Amino acid sequence: QMVNLVRDGQPIRRNLRQNLITMDELEAQLRANGLESLDDVKRATLESDGAISVVPLDGDSSHSRRNVRHGV
């Protein structure tokens, strides 16, 4: 099941905690995909396969989705 991790630049800390993702891990994965901070993120979602889908704040979700693997 998909879990929201970030909405409009704001981390959803409860969901991060429940999925054992630290802020440092989340921010590192965002930087690895060209985003400097959470302020640049419209939405980040933990997918059922462990990938984190990221939609940049200035992006169209159909074109700007980036997947990174949590824990890899």
mmCIF file with all atom_site columns, N, CA, C and O in Angstrom, residues 3-7 9-13 15-17 19-39 41 43-46 50-55 66 68-71:
data_model
loop_
_atom_site.group_PDB
_atom_site.id
_atom_site.type_symbol
_atom_site.label_atom_id
_atom_site.label_alt_id
_atom_site.label_comp_id
_atom_site.label_asym_id
_atom_site.label_entity_id
_atom_site.label_seq_id
_atom_site.pdbx_PDB_ins_code
_atom_site.Cartn_x
_atom_site.Cartn_y
_atom_site.Cartn_z
_atom_site.occupancy
_atom_site.B_iso_or_equiv
_atom_site.pdbx_formal_charge
_atom_site.auth_seq_id
_atom_site.auth_comp_id
_atom_site.auth_asym_id
_atom_site.auth_atom_id
_atom_site.pdbx_PDB_model_num
ATOM 1   N N  . VAL A 1 3  ? 2.158  5.041  0.855   1.00 0.00 ? 3  VAL A N  1
ATOM 2   C CA . VAL A 1 3  ? 2.141  5.867  2.064   1.00 0.00 ? 3  VAL A CA 1
ATOM 3   C C  . VAL A 1 3  ? 2.687  7.238  1.705   1.00 0.00 ? 3  VAL A C  1
ATOM 4   O O  . VAL A 1 3  ? 3.794  7.352  1.168   1.00 0.00 ? 3  VAL A O  1
ATOM 5   N N  . ASN A 1 4  ? 1.940  8.290  2.001   1.00 0.00 ? 4  ASN A N  1
ATOM 6   C CA . ASN A 1 4  ? 2.423  9.647  1.785   1.00 0.00 ? 4  ASN A CA 1
ATOM 7   C C  . ASN A 1 4  ? 3.513  9.987  2.792   1.00 0.00 ? 4  ASN A C  1
ATOM 8   O O  . ASN A 1 4  ? 3.334  9.767  3.996   1.00 0.00 ? 4  ASN A O  1
ATOM 9   N N  . LEU A 1 5  ? 4.637  10.516 2.289   1.00 0.00 ? 5  LEU A N  1
ATOM 10  C CA . LEU A 1 5  ? 5.753  10.908 3.151   1.00 0.00 ? 5  LEU A CA 1
ATOM 11  C C  . LEU A 1 5  ? 5.920  12.423 3.227   1.00 0.00 ? 5  LEU A C  1
ATOM 12  O O  . LEU A 1 5  ? 6.350  12.948 4.250   1.00 0.00 ? 5  LEU A O  1
ATOM 13  N N  . VAL A 1 6  ? 5.601  13.101 2.111   1.00 0.00 ? 6  VAL A N  1
ATOM 14  C CA . VAL A 1 6  ? 5.716  14.555 2.041   1.00 0.00 ? 6  VAL A CA 1
ATOM 15  C C  . VAL A 1 6  ? 4.517  15.083 1.268   1.00 0.00 ? 6  VAL A C  1
ATOM 16  O O  . VAL A 1 6  ? 4.118  14.500 0.261   1.00 0.00 ? 6  VAL A O  1
ATOM 17  N N  . ARG A 1 7  ? 3.956  16.183 1.757   1.00 0.00 ? 7  ARG A N  1
ATOM 18  C CA . ARG A 1 7  ? 2.862  16.852 1.050   1.00 0.00 ? 7  ARG A CA 1
ATOM 19  C C  . ARG A 1 7  ? 3.138  18.346 1.065   1.00 0.00 ? 7  ARG A C  1
ATOM 20  O O  . ARG A 1 7  ? 3.301  18.947 2.131   1.00 0.00 ? 7  ARG A O  1
ATOM 21  N N  . GLY A 1 9  ? 5.757  20.106 0.479   1.00 0.00 ? 9  GLY A N  1
ATOM 22  C CA . GLY A 1 9  ? 6.994  20.484 1.153   1.00 0.00 ? 9  GLY A CA 1
ATOM 23  C C  . GLY A 1 9  ? 7.054  20.161 2.636   1.00 0.00 ? 9  GLY A C  1
ATOM 24  O O  . GLY A 1 9  ? 8.069  20.396 3.286   1.00 0.00 ? 9  GLY A O  1
ATOM 25  N N  . GLN A 1 10 ? 5.991  19.613 3.178   1.00 0.00 ? 10 GLN A N  1
ATOM 26  C CA . GLN A 1 10 ? 5.930  19.304 4.606   1.00 0.00 ? 10 GLN A CA 1
ATOM 27  C C  . GLN A 1 10 ? 6.019  17.799 4.832   1.00 0.00 ? 10 GLN A C  1
ATOM 28  O O  . GLN A 1 10 ? 5.204  17.046 4.293   1.00 0.00 ? 10 GLN A O  1
ATOM 29  N N  . PRO A 1 11 ? 7.015  17.367 5.626   1.00 0.00 ? 11 PRO A N  1
ATOM 30  C CA . PRO A 1 11 ? 7.120  15.931 5.902   1.00 0.00 ? 11 PRO A CA 1
ATOM 31  C C  . PRO A 1 11 ? 5.959  15.459 6.776   1.00 0.00 ? 11 PRO A C  1
ATOM 32  O O  . PRO A 1 11 ? 5.472  16.205 7.629   1.00 0.00 ? 11 PRO A O  1
ATOM 33  N N  . ILE A 1 12 ? 5.537  14.243 6.530   1.00 0.00 ? 12 ILE A N  1
ATOM 34  C CA . ILE A 1 12 ? 4.506  13.626 7.367   1.00 0.00 ? 12 ILE A CA 1
ATOM 35  C C  . ILE A 1 12 ? 5.260  12.702 8.313   1.00 0.00 ? 12 ILE A C  1
ATOM 36  O O  . ILE A 1 12 ? 5.511  11.531 8.018   1.00 0.00 ? 12 ILE A O  1
ATOM 37  N N  . ARG A 1 13 ? 5.684  13.276 9.424   1.00 0.00 ? 13 ARG A N  1
ATOM 38  C CA . ARG A 1 13 ? 6.615  12.610 10.340  1.00 0.00 ? 13 ARG A CA 1
ATOM 39  C C  . ARG A 1 13 ? 6.079  11.288 10.886  1.00 0.00 ? 13 ARG A C  1
ATOM 40  O O  . ARG A 1 13 ? 6.838  10.345 11.068  1.00 0.00 ? 13 ARG A O  1
ATOM 41  N N  . ASN A 1 15 ? 4.221  9.106  9.367   1.00 0.00 ? 15 ASN A N  1
ATOM 42  C CA . ASN A 1 15 ? 4.400  8.084  8.334   1.00 0.00 ? 15 ASN A CA 1
ATOM 43  C C  . ASN A 1 15 ? 5.874  7.730  8.153   1.00 0.00 ? 15 ASN A C  1
ATOM 44  O O  . ASN A 1 15 ? 6.208  6.567  7.910   1.00 0.00 ? 15 ASN A O  1
ATOM 45  N N  . LEU A 1 16 ? 6.746  8.738  8.262   1.00 0.00 ? 16 LEU A N  1
ATOM 46  C CA . LEU A 1 16 ? 8.186  8.461  8.187   1.00 0.00 ? 16 LEU A CA 1
ATOM 47  C C  . LEU A 1 16 ? 8.592  7.522  9.325   1.00 0.00 ? 16 LEU A C  1
ATOM 48  O O  . LEU A 1 16 ? 9.287  6.533  9.109   1.00 0.00 ? 16 LEU A O  1
ATOM 49  N N  . ARG A 1 17 ? 8.165  7.838  10.529  1.00 0.00 ? 17 ARG A N  1
ATOM 50  C CA . ARG A 1 17 ? 8.499  7.009  11.701  1.00 0.00 ? 17 ARG A CA 1
ATOM 51  C C  . ARG A 1 17 ? 7.975  5.586  11.545  1.00 0.00 ? 17 ARG A C  1
ATOM 52  O O  . ARG A 1 17 ? 8.688  4.618  11.805  1.00 0.00 ? 17 ARG A O  1
ATOM 53  N N  . ASN A 1 19 ? 7.494  3.906  9.000   1.00 0.00 ? 19 ASN A N  1
ATOM 54  C CA . ASN A 1 19 ? 8.182  3.172  7.943   1.00 0.00 ? 19 ASN A CA 1
ATOM 55  C C  . ASN A 1 19 ? 9.690  3.195  8.105   1.00 0.00 ? 19 ASN A C  1
ATOM 56  O O  . ASN A 1 19 ? 10.424 2.826  7.186   1.00 0.00 ? 19 ASN A O  1
ATOM 57  N N  . LEU A 1 20 ? 10.138 3.635  9.295   1.00 0.00 ? 20 LEU A N  1
ATOM 58  C CA . LEU A 1 20 ? 11.555 3.628  9.669   1.00 0.00 ? 20 LEU A CA 1
ATOM 59  C C  . LEU A 1 20 ? 12.427 4.400  8.683   1.00 0.00 ? 20 LEU A C  1
ATOM 60  O O  . LEU A 1 20 ? 13.533 3.985  8.344   1.00 0.00 ? 20 LEU A O  1
ATOM 61  N N  . ILE A 1 21 ? 11.930 5.547  8.217   1.00 0.00 ? 21 ILE A N  1
ATOM 62  C CA . ILE A 1 21 ? 12.676 6.420  7.327   1.00 0.00 ? 21 ILE A CA 1
ATOM 63  C C  . ILE A 1 21 ? 13.017 7.684  8.107   1.00 0.00 ? 21 ILE A C  1
ATOM 64  O O  . ILE A 1 21 ? 12.117 8.364  8.608   1.00 0.00 ? 21 ILE A O  1
ATOM 65  N N  . THR A 1 22 ? 14.305 7.988  8.218   1.00 0.00 ? 22 THR A N  1
ATOM 66  C CA . THR A 1 22 ? 14.717 9.204  8.919   1.00 0.00 ? 22 THR A CA 1
ATOM 67  C C  . THR A 1 22 ? 14.647 10.387 7.960   1.00 0.00 ? 22 THR A C  1
ATOM 68  O O  . THR A 1 22 ? 14.658 10.225 6.739   1.00 0.00 ? 22 THR A O  1
ATOM 69  N N  . MET A 1 23 ? 14.621 11.585 8.525   1.00 0.00 ? 23 MET A N  1
ATOM 70  C CA . MET A 1 23 ? 14.650 12.787 7.700   1.00 0.00 ? 23 MET A CA 1
ATOM 71  C C  . MET A 1 23 ? 15.937 12.834 6.884   1.00 0.00 ? 23 MET A C  1
ATOM 72  O O  . MET A 1 23 ? 15.913 13.232 5.722   1.00 0.00 ? 23 MET A O  1
ATOM 73  N N  . ASP A 1 24 ? 17.050 12.429 7.481   1.00 0.00 ? 24 ASP A N  1
ATOM 74  C CA . ASP A 1 24 ? 18.322 12.411 6.759   1.00 0.00 ? 24 ASP A CA 1
ATOM 75  C C  . ASP A 1 24 ? 18.259 11.494 5.548   1.00 0.00 ? 24 ASP A C  1
ATOM 76  O O  . ASP A 1 24 ? 18.734 11.838 4.462   1.00 0.00 ? 24 ASP A O  1
ATOM 77  N N  . GLU A 1 25 ? 17.654 10.313 5.705   1.00 0.00 ? 25 GLU A N  1
ATOM 78  C CA . GLU A 1 25 ? 17.522 9.379  4.582   1.00 0.00 ? 25 GLU A CA 1
ATOM 79  C C  . GLU A 1 25 ? 16.638 9.960  3.484   1.00 0.00 ? 25 GLU A C  1
ATOM 80  O O  . GLU A 1 25 ? 16.973 9.880  2.294   1.00 0.00 ? 25 GLU A O  1
ATOM 81  N N  . LEU A 1 26 ? 15.522 10.544 3.878   1.00 0.00 ? 26 LEU A N  1
ATOM 82  C CA . LEU A 1 26 ? 14.606 11.127 2.907   1.00 0.00 ? 26 LEU A CA 1
ATOM 83  C C  . LEU A 1 26 ? 15.286 12.258 2.144   1.00 0.00 ? 26 LEU A C  1
ATOM 84  O O  . LEU A 1 26 ? 15.251 12.305 0.908   1.00 0.00 ? 26 LEU A O  1
ATOM 85  N N  . GLU A 1 27 ? 15.930 13.165 2.868   1.00 0.00 ? 27 GLU A N  1
ATOM 86  C CA . GLU A 1 27 ? 16.590 14.298 2.231   1.00 0.00 ? 27 GLU A CA 1
ATOM 87  C C  . GLU A 1 27 ? 17.734 13.848 1.324   1.00 0.00 ? 27 GLU A C  1
ATOM 88  O O  . GLU A 1 27 ? 17.928 14.410 0.244   1.00 0.00 ? 27 GLU A O  1
ATOM 89  N N  . ALA A 1 28 ? 18.479 12.830 1.720   1.00 0.00 ? 28 ALA A N  1
ATOM 90  C CA . ALA A 1 28 ? 19.568 12.311 0.894   1.00 0.00 ? 28 ALA A CA 1
ATOM 91  C C  . ALA A 1 28 ? 19.018 11.742 -0.414  1.00 0.00 ? 28 ALA A C  1
ATOM 92  O O  . ALA A 1 28 ? 19.592 11.950 -1.485  1.00 0.00 ? 28 ALA A O  1
ATOM 93  N N  . GLN A 1 29 ? 17.905 11.038 -0.344  1.00 0.00 ? 29 GLN A N  1
ATOM 94  C CA . GLN A 1 29 ? 17.321 10.467 -1.556  1.00 0.00 ? 29 GLN A CA 1
ATOM 95  C C  . GLN A 1 29 ? 16.771 11.560 -2.475  1.00 0.00 ? 29 GLN A C  1
ATOM 96  O O  . GLN A 1 29 ? 16.877 11.465 -3.691  1.00 0.00 ? 29 GLN A O  1
ATOM 97  N N  . LEU A 1 30 ? 16.227 12.615 -1.884  1.00 0.00 ? 30 LEU A N  1
ATOM 98  C CA . LEU A 1 30 ? 15.742 13.724 -2.698  1.00 0.00 ? 30 LEU A CA 1
ATOM 99  C C  . LEU A 1 30 ? 16.899 14.424 -3.402  1.00 0.00 ? 30 LEU A C  1
ATOM 100 O O  . LEU A 1 30 ? 16.822 14.709 -4.602  1.00 0.00 ? 30 LEU A O  1
ATOM 101 N N  . ARG A 1 31 ? 17.990 14.678 -2.657  1.00 0.00 ? 31 ARG A N  1
ATOM 102 C CA . ARG A 1 31 ? 19.173 15.329 -3.252  1.00 0.00 ? 31 ARG A CA 1
ATOM 103 C C  . ARG A 1 31 ? 19.766 14.481 -4.362  1.00 0.00 ? 31 ARG A C  1
ATOM 104 O O  . ARG A 1 31 ? 20.207 15.013 -5.384  1.00 0.00 ? 31 ARG A O  1
ATOM 105 N N  . ALA A 1 32 ? 19.778 13.174 -4.177  1.00 0.00 ? 32 ALA A N  1
ATOM 106 C CA . ALA A 1 32 ? 20.323 12.275 -5.194  1.00 0.00 ? 32 ALA A CA 1
ATOM 107 C C  . ALA A 1 32 ? 19.524 12.357 -6.498  1.00 0.00 ? 32 ALA A C  1
ATOM 108 O O  . ALA A 1 32 ? 20.013 11.967 -7.553  1.00 0.00 ? 32 ALA A O  1
ATOM 109 N N  . ASN A 1 33 ? 18.322 12.876 -6.414  1.00 0.00 ? 33 ASN A N  1
ATOM 110 C CA . ASN A 1 33 ? 17.474 13.008 -7.590  1.00 0.00 ? 33 ASN A CA 1
ATOM 111 C C  . ASN A 1 33 ? 17.257 14.463 -8.001  1.00 0.00 ? 33 ASN A C  1
ATOM 112 O O  . ASN A 1 33 ? 16.270 14.790 -8.645  1.00 0.00 ? 33 ASN A O  1
ATOM 113 N N  . GLY A 1 34 ? 18.192 15.323 -7.586  1.00 0.00 ? 34 GLY A N  1
ATOM 114 C CA . GLY A 1 34 ? 18.193 16.692 -8.076  1.00 0.00 ? 34 GLY A CA 1
ATOM 115 C C  . GLY A 1 34 ? 17.332 17.682 -7.326  1.00 0.00 ? 34 GLY A C  1
ATOM 116 O O  . GLY A 1 34 ? 17.148 18.802 -7.792  1.00 0.00 ? 34 GLY A O  1
ATOM 117 N N  . LEU A 1 35 ? 16.797 17.320 -6.193  1.00 0.00 ? 35 LEU A N  1
ATOM 118 C CA . LEU A 1 35 ? 15.993 18.244 -5.408  1.00 0.00 ? 35 LEU A CA 1
ATOM 119 C C  . LEU A 1 35 ? 16.794 18.668 -4.177  1.00 0.00 ? 35 LEU A C  1
ATOM 120 O O  . LEU A 1 35 ? 17.315 17.832 -3.446  1.00 0.00 ? 35 LEU A O  1
ATOM 121 N N  . GLU A 1 36 ? 16.901 19.964 -3.973  1.00 0.00 ? 36 GLU A N  1
ATOM 122 C CA . GLU A 1 36 ? 17.747 20.493 -2.907  1.00 0.00 ? 36 GLU A CA 1
ATOM 123 C C  . GLU A 1 36 ? 17.120 20.390 -1.515  1.00 0.00 ? 36 GLU A C  1
ATOM 124 O O  . GLU A 1 36 ? 17.830 20.240 -0.532  1.00 0.00 ? 36 GLU A O  1
ATOM 125 N N  . SER A 1 37 ? 15.810 20.516 -1.435  1.00 0.00 ? 37 SER A N  1
ATOM 126 C CA . SER A 1 37 ? 15.176 20.481 -0.113  1.00 0.00 ? 37 SER A CA 1
ATOM 127 C C  . SER A 1 37 ? 13.721 20.042 -0.235  1.00 0.00 ? 37 SER A C  1
ATOM 128 O O  . SER A 1 37 ? 13.168 19.950 -1.339  1.00 0.00 ? 37 SER A O  1
ATOM 129 N N  . LEU A 1 38 ? 13.103 19.838 0.907   1.00 0.00 ? 38 LEU A N  1
ATOM 130 C CA . LEU A 1 38 ? 11.686 19.466 0.934   1.00 0.00 ? 38 LEU A CA 1
ATOM 131 C C  . LEU A 1 38 ? 10.815 20.561 0.336   1.00 0.00 ? 38 LEU A C  1
ATOM 132 O O  . LEU A 1 38 ? 9.719  20.287 -0.165  1.00 0.00 ? 38 LEU A O  1
ATOM 133 N N  . ASP A 1 39 ? 11.300 21.802 0.379   1.00 0.00 ? 39 ASP A N  1
ATOM 134 C CA . ASP A 1 39 ? 10.537 22.912 -0.197  1.00 0.00 ? 39 ASP A CA 1
ATOM 135 C C  . ASP A 1 39 ? 10.296 22.714 -1.686  1.00 0.00 ? 39 ASP A C  1
ATOM 136 O O  . ASP A 1 39 ? 9.393  23.326 -2.256  1.00 0.00 ? 39 ASP A O  1
ATOM 137 N N  . VAL A 1 41 ? 9.462  19.854 -3.064  1.00 0.00 ? 41 VAL A N  1
ATOM 138 C CA . VAL A 1 41 ? 8.670  18.638 -3.242  1.00 0.00 ? 41 VAL A CA 1
ATOM 139 C C  . VAL A 1 41 ? 7.180  18.926 -3.076  1.00 0.00 ? 41 VAL A C  1
ATOM 140 O O  . VAL A 1 41 ? 6.746  19.435 -2.046  1.00 0.00 ? 41 VAL A O  1
ATOM 141 N N  . ARG A 1 43 ? 4.965  16.296 -3.635  1.00 0.00 ? 43 ARG A N  1
ATOM 142 C CA . ARG A 1 43 ? 4.494  15.059 -2.996  1.00 0.00 ? 43 ARG A CA 1
ATOM 143 C C  . ARG A 1 43 ? 5.590  14.003 -3.082  1.00 0.00 ? 43 ARG A C  1
ATOM 144 O O  . ARG A 1 43 ? 6.278  13.890 -4.092  1.00 0.00 ? 43 ARG A O  1
ATOM 145 N N  . ALA A 1 44 ? 5.741  13.245 -2.018  1.00 0.00 ? 44 ALA A N  1
ATOM 146 C CA . ALA A 1 44 ? 6.612  12.069 -2.026  1.00 0.00 ? 44 ALA A CA 1
ATOM 147 C C  . ALA A 1 44 ? 5.826  10.927 -1.399  1.00 0.00 ? 44 ALA A C  1
ATOM 148 O O  . ALA A 1 44 ? 5.203  11.089 -0.350  1.00 0.00 ? 44 ALA A O  1
ATOM 149 N N  . THR A 1 45 ? 5.877  9.789  -2.079  1.00 0.00 ? 45 THR A N  1
ATOM 150 C CA . THR A 1 45 ? 5.080  8.639  -1.661  1.00 0.00 ? 45 THR A CA 1
ATOM 151 C C  . THR A 1 45 ? 5.946  7.398  -1.611  1.00 0.00 ? 45 THR A C  1
ATOM 152 O O  . THR A 1 45 ? 6.712  7.136  -2.535  1.00 0.00 ? 45 THR A O  1
ATOM 153 N N  . LEU A 1 46 ? 5.844  6.637  -0.529  1.00 0.00 ? 46 LEU A N  1
ATOM 154 C CA . LEU A 1 46 ? 6.498  5.344  -0.423  1.00 0.00 ? 46 LEU A CA 1
ATOM 155 C C  . LEU A 1 46 ? 5.585  4.324  -1.093  1.00 0.00 ? 46 LEU A C  1
ATOM 156 O O  . LEU A 1 46 ? 4.446  4.127  -0.674  1.00 0.00 ? 46 LEU A O  1
ATOM 157 N N  . GLY A 1 50 ? 8.767  -0.412 -2.097  1.00 0.00 ? 50 GLY A N  1
ATOM 158 C CA . GLY A 1 50 ? 9.876  0.224  -1.392  1.00 0.00 ? 50 GLY A CA 1
ATOM 159 C C  . GLY A 1 50 ? 10.454 1.428  -2.109  1.00 0.00 ? 50 GLY A C  1
ATOM 160 O O  . GLY A 1 50 ? 11.314 2.117  -1.566  1.00 0.00 ? 50 GLY A O  1
ATOM 161 N N  . ALA A 1 51 ? 9.988  1.704  -3.320  1.00 0.00 ? 51 ALA A N  1
ATOM 162 C CA . ALA A 1 51 ? 10.447 2.888  -4.054  1.00 0.00 ? 51 ALA A CA 1
ATOM 163 C C  . ALA A 1 51 ? 9.741  4.123  -3.497  1.00 0.00 ? 51 ALA A C  1
ATOM 164 O O  . ALA A 1 51 ? 8.612  4.040  -3.010  1.00 0.00 ? 51 ALA A O  1
ATOM 165 N N  . ILE A 1 52 ? 10.432 5.259  -3.563  1.00 0.00 ? 52 ILE A N  1
ATOM 166 C CA . ILE A 1 52 ? 9.821  6.522  -3.186  1.00 0.00 ? 52 ILE A CA 1
ATOM 167 C C  . ILE A 1 52 ? 9.583  7.310  -4.460  1.00 0.00 ? 52 ILE A C  1
ATOM 168 O O  . ILE A 1 52 ? 10.527 7.641  -5.180  1.00 0.00 ? 52 ILE A O  1
ATOM 169 N N  . SER A 1 53 ? 8.319  7.594  -4.762  1.00 0.00 ? 53 SER A N  1
ATOM 170 C CA . SER A 1 53 ? 7.955  8.408  -5.918  1.00 0.00 ? 53 SER A CA 1
ATOM 171 C C  . SER A 1 53 ? 7.913  9.854  -5.472  1.00 0.00 ? 53 SER A C  1
ATOM 172 O O  . SER A 1 53 ? 7.285  10.179 -4.462  1.00 0.00 ? 53 SER A O  1
ATOM 173 N N  . VAL A 1 54 ? 8.581  10.729 -6.249  1.00 0.00 ? 54 VAL A N  1
ATOM 174 C CA . VAL A 1 54 ? 8.671  12.138 -5.899  1.00 0.00 ? 54 VAL A CA 1
ATOM 175 C C  . VAL A 1 54 ? 8.121  12.977 -7.043  1.00 0.00 ? 54 VAL A C  1
ATOM 176 O O  . VAL A 1 54 ? 8.505  12.793 -8.196  1.00 0.00 ? 54 VAL A O  1
ATOM 177 N N  . VAL A 1 55 ? 7.225  13.904 -6.706  1.00 0.00 ? 55 VAL A N  1
ATOM 178 C CA . VAL A 1 55 ? 6.713  14.866 -7.669  1.00 0.00 ? 55 VAL A CA 1
ATOM 179 C C  . VAL A 1 55 ? 7.224  16.237 -7.230  1.00 0.00 ? 55 VAL A C  1
ATOM 180 O O  . VAL A 1 55 ? 6.876  16.714 -6.152  1.00 0.00 ? 55 VAL A O  1
ATOM 181 N N  . ARG A 1 66 ? 10.039 10.770 -10.044 1.00 0.00 ? 66 ARG A N  1
ATOM 182 C CA . ARG A 1 66 ? 11.343 10.144 -9.872  1.00 0.00 ? 66 ARG A CA 1
ATOM 183 C C  . ARG A 1 66 ? 11.183 9.030  -8.854  1.00 0.00 ? 66 ARG A C  1
ATOM 184 O O  . ARG A 1 66 ? 10.515 9.201  -7.850  1.00 0.00 ? 66 ARG A O  1
ATOM 185 N N  . VAL A 1 68 ? 13.167 6.403  -6.305  1.00 0.00 ? 68 VAL A N  1
ATOM 186 C CA . VAL A 1 68 ? 14.381 6.024  -5.628  1.00 0.00 ? 68 VAL A CA 1
ATOM 187 C C  . VAL A 1 68 ? 14.031 4.874  -4.701  1.00 0.00 ? 68 VAL A C  1
ATOM 188 O O  . VAL A 1 68 ? 12.918 4.754  -4.226  1.00 0.00 ? 68 VAL A O  1
ATOM 189 N N  . ARG A 1 69 ? 14.951 4.008  -4.473  1.00 0.00 ? 69 ARG A N  1
ATOM 190 C CA . ARG A 1 69 ? 14.723 2.819  -3.658  1.00 0.00 ? 69 ARG A CA 1
ATOM 191 C C  . ARG A 1 69 ? 15.086 3.116  -2.212  1.00 0.00 ? 69 ARG A C  1
ATOM 192 O O  . ARG A 1 69 ? 16.179 3.536  -1.922  1.00 0.00 ? 69 ARG A O  1
ATOM 193 N N  . HIS A 1 70 ? 14.176 2.910  -1.298  1.00 0.00 ? 70 HIS A N  1
ATOM 194 C CA . HIS A 1 70 ? 14.455 3.061  0.125   1.00 0.00 ? 70 HIS A CA 1
ATOM 195 C C  . HIS A 1 70 ? 15.291 1.885  0.599   1.00 0.00 ? 70 HIS A C  1
ATOM 196 O O  . HIS A 1 70 ? 15.006 0.742  0.302   1.00 0.00 ? 70 HIS A O  1
ATOM 197 N N  . GLY A 1 71 ? 16.377 2.193  1.300   1.00 0.00 ? 71 GLY A N  1
ATOM 198 C CA . GLY A 1 71 ? 17.197 1.142  1.885   1.00 0.00 ? 71 GLY A CA 1
ATOM 199 C C  . GLY A 1 71 ? 18.178 0.496  0.929   1.00 0.00 ? 71 GLY A C  1
ATOM 200 O O  . GLY A 1 71 ? 18.767 -0.510 1.240   1.00 0.00 ? 71 GLY A O  1
#
